[in-house]
PDB file of C-alpha atoms in Angstrom:
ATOM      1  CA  UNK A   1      81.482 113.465 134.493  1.00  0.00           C
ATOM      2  CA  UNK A   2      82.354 109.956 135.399  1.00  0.00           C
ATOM      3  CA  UNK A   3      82.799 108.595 132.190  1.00  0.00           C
ATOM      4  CA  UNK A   4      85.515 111.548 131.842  1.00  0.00           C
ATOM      5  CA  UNK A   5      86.936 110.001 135.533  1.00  0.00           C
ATOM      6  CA  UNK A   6      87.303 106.737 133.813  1.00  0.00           C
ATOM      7  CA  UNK A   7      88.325 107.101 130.517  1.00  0.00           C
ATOM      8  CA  UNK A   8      91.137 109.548 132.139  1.00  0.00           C
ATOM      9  CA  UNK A   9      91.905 106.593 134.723  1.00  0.00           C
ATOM     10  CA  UNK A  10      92.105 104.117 131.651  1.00  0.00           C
ATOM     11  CA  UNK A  11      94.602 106.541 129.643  1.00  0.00           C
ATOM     12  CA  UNK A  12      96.552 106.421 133.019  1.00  0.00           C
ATOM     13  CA  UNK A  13      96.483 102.902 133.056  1.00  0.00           C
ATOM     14  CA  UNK A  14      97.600 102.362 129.943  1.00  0.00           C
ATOM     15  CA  UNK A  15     100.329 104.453 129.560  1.00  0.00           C
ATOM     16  CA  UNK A  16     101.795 102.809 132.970  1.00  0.00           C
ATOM     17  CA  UNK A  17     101.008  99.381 131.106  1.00  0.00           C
ATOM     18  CA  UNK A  18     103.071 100.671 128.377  1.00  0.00           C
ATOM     19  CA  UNK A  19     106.084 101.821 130.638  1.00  0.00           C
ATOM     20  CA  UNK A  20     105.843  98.211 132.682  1.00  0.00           C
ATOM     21  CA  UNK A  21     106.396  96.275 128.916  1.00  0.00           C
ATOM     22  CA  UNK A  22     109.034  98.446 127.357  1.00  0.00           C
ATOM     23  CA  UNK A  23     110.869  97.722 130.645  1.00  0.00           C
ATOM     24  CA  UNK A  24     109.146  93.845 130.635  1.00  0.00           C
ATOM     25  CA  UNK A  25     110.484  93.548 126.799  1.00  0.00           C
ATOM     26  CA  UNK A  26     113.972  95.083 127.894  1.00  0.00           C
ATOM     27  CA  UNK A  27     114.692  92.855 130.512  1.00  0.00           C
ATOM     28  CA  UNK A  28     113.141  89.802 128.626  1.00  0.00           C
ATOM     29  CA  UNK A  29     115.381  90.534 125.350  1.00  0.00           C
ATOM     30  CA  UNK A  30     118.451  91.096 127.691  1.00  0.00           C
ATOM     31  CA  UNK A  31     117.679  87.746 128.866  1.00  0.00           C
ATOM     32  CA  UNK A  32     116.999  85.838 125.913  1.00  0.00           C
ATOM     33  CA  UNK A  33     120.320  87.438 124.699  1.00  0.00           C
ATOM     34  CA  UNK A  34     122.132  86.088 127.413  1.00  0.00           C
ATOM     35  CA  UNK A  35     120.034  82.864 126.896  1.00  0.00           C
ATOM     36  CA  UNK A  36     121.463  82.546 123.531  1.00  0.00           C
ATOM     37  CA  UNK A  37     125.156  83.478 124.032  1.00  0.00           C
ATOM     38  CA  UNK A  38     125.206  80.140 126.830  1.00  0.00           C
ATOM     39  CA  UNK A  39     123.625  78.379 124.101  1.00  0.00           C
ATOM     40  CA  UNK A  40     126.220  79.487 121.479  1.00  0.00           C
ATOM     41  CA  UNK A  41     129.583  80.219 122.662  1.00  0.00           C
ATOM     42  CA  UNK A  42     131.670  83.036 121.062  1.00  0.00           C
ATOM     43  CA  UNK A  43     128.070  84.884 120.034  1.00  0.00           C
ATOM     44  CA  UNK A  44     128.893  88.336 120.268  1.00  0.00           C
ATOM     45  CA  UNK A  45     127.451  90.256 117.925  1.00  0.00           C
ATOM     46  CA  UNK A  46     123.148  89.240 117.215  1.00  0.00           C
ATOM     47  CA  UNK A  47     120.817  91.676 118.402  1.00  0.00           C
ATOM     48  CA  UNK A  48     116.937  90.924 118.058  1.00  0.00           C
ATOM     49  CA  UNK A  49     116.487  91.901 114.952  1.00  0.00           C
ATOM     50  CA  UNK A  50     119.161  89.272 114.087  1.00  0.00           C
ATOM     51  CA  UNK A  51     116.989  86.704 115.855  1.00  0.00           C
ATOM     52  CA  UNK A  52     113.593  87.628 114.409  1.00  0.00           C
ATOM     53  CA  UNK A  53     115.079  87.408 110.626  1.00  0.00           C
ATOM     54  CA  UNK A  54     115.910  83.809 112.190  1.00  0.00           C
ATOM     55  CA  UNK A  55     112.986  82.749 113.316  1.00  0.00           C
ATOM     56  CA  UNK A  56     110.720  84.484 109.915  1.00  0.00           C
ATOM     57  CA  UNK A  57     113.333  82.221 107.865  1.00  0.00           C
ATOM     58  CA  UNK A  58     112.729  79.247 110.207  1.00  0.00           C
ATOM     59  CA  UNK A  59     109.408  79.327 109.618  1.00  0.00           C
ATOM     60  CA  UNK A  60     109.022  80.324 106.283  1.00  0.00           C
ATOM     61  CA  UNK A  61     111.999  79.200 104.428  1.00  0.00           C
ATOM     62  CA  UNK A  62     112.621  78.779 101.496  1.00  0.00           C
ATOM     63  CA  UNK A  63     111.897  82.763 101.388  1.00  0.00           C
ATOM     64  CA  UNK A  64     113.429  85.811  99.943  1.00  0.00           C
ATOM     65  CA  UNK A  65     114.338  89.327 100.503  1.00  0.00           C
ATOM     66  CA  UNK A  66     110.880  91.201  99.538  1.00  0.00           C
ATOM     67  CA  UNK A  67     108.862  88.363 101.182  1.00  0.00           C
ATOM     68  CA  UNK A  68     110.838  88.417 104.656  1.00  0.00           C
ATOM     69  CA  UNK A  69     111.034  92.244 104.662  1.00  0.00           C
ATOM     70  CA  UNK A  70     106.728  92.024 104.252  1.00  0.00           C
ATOM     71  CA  UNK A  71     106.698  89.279 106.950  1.00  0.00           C
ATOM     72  CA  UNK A  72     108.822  91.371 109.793  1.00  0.00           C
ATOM     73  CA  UNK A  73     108.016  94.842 108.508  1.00  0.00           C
ATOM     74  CA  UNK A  74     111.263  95.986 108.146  1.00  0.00           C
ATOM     75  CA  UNK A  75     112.735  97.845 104.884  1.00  0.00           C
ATOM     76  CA  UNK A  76     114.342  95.499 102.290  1.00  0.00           C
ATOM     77  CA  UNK A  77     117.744  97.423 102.838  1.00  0.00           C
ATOM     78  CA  UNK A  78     117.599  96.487 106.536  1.00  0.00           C
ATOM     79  CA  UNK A  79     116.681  93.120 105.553  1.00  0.00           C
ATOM     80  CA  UNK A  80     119.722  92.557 103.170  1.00  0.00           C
ATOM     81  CA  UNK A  81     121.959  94.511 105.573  1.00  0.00           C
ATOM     82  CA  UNK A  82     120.764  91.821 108.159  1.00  0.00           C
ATOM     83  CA  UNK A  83     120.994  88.794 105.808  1.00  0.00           C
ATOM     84  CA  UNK A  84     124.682  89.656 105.073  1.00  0.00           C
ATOM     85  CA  UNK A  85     125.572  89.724 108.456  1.00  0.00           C
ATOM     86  CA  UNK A  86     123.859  86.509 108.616  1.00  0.00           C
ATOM     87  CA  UNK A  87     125.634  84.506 105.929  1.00  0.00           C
ATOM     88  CA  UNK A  88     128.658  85.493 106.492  1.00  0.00           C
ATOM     89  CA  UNK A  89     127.983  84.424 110.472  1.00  0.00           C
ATOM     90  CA  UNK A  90     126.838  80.959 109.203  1.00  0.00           C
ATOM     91  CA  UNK A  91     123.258  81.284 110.434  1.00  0.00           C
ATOM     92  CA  UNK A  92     121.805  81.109 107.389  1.00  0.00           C
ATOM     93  CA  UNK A  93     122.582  79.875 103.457  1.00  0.00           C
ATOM     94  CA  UNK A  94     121.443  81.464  99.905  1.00  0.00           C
ATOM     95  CA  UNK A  95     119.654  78.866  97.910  1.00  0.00           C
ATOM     96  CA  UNK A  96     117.387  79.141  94.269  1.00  0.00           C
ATOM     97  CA  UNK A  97     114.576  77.344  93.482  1.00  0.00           C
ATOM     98  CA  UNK A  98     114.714  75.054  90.371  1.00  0.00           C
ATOM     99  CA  UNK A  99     112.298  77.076  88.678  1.00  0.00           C
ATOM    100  CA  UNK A 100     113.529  80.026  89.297  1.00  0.00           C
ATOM    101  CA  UNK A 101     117.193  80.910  88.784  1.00  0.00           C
ATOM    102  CA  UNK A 102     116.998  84.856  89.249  1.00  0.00           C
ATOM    103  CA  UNK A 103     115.640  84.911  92.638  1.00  0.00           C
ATOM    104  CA  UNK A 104     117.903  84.284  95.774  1.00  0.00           C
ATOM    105  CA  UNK A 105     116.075  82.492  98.748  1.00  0.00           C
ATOM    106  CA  UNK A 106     117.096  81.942 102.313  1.00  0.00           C
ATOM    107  CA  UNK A 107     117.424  78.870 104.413  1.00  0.00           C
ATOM    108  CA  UNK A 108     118.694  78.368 107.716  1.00  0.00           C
ATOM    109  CA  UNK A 109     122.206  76.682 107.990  1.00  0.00           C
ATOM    110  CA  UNK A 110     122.125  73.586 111.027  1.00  0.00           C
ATOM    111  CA  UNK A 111     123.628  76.138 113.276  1.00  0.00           C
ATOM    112  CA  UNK A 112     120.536  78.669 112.542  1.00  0.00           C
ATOM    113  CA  UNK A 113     117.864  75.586 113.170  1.00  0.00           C
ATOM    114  CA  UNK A 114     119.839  75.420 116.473  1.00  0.00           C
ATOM    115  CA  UNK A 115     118.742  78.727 117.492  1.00  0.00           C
ATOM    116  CA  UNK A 116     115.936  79.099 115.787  1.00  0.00           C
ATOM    117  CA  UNK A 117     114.750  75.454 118.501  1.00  0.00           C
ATOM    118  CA  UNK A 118     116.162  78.054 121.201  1.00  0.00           C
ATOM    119  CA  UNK A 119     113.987  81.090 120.183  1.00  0.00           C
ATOM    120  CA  UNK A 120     111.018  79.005 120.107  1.00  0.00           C
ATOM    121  CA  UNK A 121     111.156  77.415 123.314  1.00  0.00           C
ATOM    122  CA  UNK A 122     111.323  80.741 124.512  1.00  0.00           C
ATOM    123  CA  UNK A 123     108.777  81.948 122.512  1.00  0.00           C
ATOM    124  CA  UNK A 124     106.343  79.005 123.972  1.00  0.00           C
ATOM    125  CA  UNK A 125     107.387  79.713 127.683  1.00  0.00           C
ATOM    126  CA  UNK A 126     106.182  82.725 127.313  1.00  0.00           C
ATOM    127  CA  UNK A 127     103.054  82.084 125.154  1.00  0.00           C
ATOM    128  CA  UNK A 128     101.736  79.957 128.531  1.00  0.00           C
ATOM    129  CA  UNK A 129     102.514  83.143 130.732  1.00  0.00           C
ATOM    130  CA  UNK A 130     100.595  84.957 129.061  1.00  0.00           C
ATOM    131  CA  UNK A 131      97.503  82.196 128.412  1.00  0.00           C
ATOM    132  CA  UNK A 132      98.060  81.736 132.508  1.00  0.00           C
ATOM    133  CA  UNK A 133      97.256  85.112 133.339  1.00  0.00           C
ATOM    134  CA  UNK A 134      94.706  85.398 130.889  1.00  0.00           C
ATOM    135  CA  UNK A 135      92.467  82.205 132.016  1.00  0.00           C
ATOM    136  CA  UNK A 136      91.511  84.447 135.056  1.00  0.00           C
ATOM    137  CA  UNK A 137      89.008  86.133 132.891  1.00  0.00           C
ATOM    138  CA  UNK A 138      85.532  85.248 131.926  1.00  0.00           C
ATOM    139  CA  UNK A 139      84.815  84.904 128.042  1.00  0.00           C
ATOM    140  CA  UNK A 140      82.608  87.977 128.696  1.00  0.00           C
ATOM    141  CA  UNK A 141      85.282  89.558 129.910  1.00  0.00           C
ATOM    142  CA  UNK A 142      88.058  88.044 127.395  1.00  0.00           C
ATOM    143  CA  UNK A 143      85.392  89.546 124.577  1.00  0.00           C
ATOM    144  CA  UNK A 144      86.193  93.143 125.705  1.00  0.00           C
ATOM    145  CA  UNK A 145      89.536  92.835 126.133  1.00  0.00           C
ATOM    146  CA  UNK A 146      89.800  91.051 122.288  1.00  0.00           C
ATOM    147  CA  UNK A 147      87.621  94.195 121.344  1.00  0.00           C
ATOM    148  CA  UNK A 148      89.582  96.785 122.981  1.00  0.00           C
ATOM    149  CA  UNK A 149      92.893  95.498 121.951  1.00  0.00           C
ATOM    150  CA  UNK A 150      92.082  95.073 118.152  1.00  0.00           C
ATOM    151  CA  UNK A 151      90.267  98.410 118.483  1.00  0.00           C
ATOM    152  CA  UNK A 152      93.498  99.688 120.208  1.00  0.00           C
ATOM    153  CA  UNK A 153      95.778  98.806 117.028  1.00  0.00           C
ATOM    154  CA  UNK A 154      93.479  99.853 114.858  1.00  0.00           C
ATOM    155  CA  UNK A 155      93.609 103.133 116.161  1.00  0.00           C
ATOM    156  CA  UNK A 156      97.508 103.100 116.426  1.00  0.00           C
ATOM    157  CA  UNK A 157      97.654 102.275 112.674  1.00  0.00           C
ATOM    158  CA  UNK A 158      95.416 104.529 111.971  1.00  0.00           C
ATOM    159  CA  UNK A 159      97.053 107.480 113.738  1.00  0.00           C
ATOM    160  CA  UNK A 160     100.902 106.081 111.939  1.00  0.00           C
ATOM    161  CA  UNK A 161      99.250 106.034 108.341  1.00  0.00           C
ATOM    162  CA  UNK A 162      98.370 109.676 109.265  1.00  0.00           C
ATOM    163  CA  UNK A 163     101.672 110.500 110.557  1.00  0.00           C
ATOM    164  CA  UNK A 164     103.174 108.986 106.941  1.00  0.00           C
ATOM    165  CA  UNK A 165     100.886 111.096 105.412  1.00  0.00           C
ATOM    166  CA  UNK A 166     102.276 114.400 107.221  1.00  0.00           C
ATOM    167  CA  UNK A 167     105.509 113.677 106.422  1.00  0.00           C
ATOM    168  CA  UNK A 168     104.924 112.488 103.122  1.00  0.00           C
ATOM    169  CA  UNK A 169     103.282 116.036 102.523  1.00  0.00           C
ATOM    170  CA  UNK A 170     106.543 118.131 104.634  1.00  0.00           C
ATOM    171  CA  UNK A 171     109.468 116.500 102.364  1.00  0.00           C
TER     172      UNK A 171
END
């Protein structure tokens, strides 16, 4: 009976873990939002996806549609939708490689490296949060935590590849 008591108090735990970071993430993209706009003046209209496309070009240009849809699992239609937006903002440029004439590649534009420097920094503030609060634990203790979280996404992808599957099987 008291593994029941604790497996229940873990569920508990986590799902109050997951409420605290959807509300962590909200307020943390509101301010990195906010962050940006003082950064660039007359920014309006990026959300986070905006960003993110950024940042996968920053760090993987030259790259192309298929490759940076793959990279930031989004759809290639919500990729190019996002890439327009982007181009015609200035934030990033189209480019080909020499060998290859067909395919269209991105690269960031010097306003795009700008915040692309911005979203990193951010990125790296956070980073040592997160290595602060974890240096509290033991490496035994780090070892469960490592297990339980990769076990954790396993699981998750496990249960959305089923979900696919349902609603591959419904349509």
């Amino acid at each position: 009976m008291e593994k029941a008591t604790s497996i229940q108090h873990i569920c508990d735990l986590l799902i109050k873990m997951n409420h605290q970071l959807e509300q962590h993430q909200q307020r943390e993209s509101m301010s990195f939002l906010e962050e940006i706009h003082e950064h660039f003046e007359g920014i309006a209209g990026l959300n986070l996806t905006d960003v993110h496309v950024i940042d996968c070009i920053g760090r993987h240009e030259p790259i192309n549609v298929t490759t940076l849809a793959e990279r930031i699992e989004l759809s290639k239609g919500t990729v190019s939708k996002v890439s327009t937006k982007l181009l015609k903002e200035g934030w990033i440029r189209r480019t080909q490689l020499n060998d290859n004439k067909k395919e269209i590649y991105f690269r960031l534009t010097p306003l795009g490296k700008k915040l692309f420097v911005v979203h990193e920094r951010l990125h790296a503030k956070v980073q040592r949060q997160l290595f602060e609060f974890l240096s509290r634990y033991s490496s035994e203790e780090l070892a469960v935590l490592k297990r339980l979280l990769s076990d954790g996404i396993g699981f998750l992808e496990a249960v959305e590849r089923q979900d696919k599957s349902l609603e591959s099987k419904d349509m």
